[in-house]
Amino acid sequence: MSNASIRHGAIALAMLMSGPALAHSTGWHAALHDAAGAQMGSIHAGEMPAGGVHLLIELTDMKPGVRAIHIHETGDCSAEGFVSAGAHMPAATDGPEQASHASHQHDHGAHGGAAGDLPNLHVPETGTLTVEYFVPGLSPAMLSDENGASVIIHAGADDYSGVAERQGGAREVCGVFEPH
């Protein structure tokens, strides 16, 4: 069994075991829009009692296929191609330096990369998908710092290699996390 399979299984088990604990004391919401401004769904994020963040992702009218999804370090979707969202949310570290997405040296994200790295979405032919993730390496402070945070859904899949050119391609959908 691969390390990625073990990690995904552990994440799924953690999500199942935390069922009753999913009542969030602190929460955020991001309305997801494409470049034309059409609403494509939403994401609700909440602080987990034992640490980490629970994400509830609800998509509508998405193109079917496997899509990369990442939490980005800046809460801004205003620029063309959503480049204003910045890079993937890095892993939190104890020192002043933060781990880069490309290094994949830390096991903080949902699949072993940076805190903002999430498992690919598998959008069915209907274009509608609801999925939950528990992200232990993501903290409420990371979503609500002075730069904010956003979520990007890419045109293609992330191959989890850490190579920038293979992390999902064009940024097609973006949303800014706002407290609720």
Tab-separated table of C-alpha atoms in Angstrom, residues 9 34 52 61 65-66 69 73 76 79 81 87-88 107-108 121 129-130 141 163 169:
chain	number	residue	atom	x	y	z
A	9	GLY	CA	-7.167	6.353	4.742
A	34	ASP	CA	-15.263	31.245	-11.988
A	52	GLY	CA	-6.796	21.493	12.404
A	61	ASP	CA	-22.075	23.321	-12.325
A	65	GLY	CA	-13.089	15.407	-14.145
A	66	VAL	CA	-10.280	15.246	-11.635
A	69	ILE	CA	-7.835	22.081	-5.055
A	73	GLU	CA	-1.984	32.230	1.163
A	76	ASP	CA	-7.796	37.877	-3.051
A	79	ALA	CA	-6.608	39.491	-10.646
A	81	GLY	CA	-6.272	34.067	-13.644
A	87	ALA	CA	0.969	30.558	-3.619
A	88	HIS	CA	-0.308	27.498	-1.791
A	107	ASP	CA	3.605	16.076	6.441
A	108	HIS	CA	1.126	18.851	7.262
A	121	LEU	CA	-11.618	16.479	-6.342
A	129	LEU	CA	-20.043	17.290	-5.676
A	130	THR	CA	-20.044	17.460	-1.882
A	141	ALA	CA	-4.901	31.593	12.284
A	163	VAL	CA	6.544	20.244	-9.232
A	169	GLY	CA	-2.771	23.798	-14.306
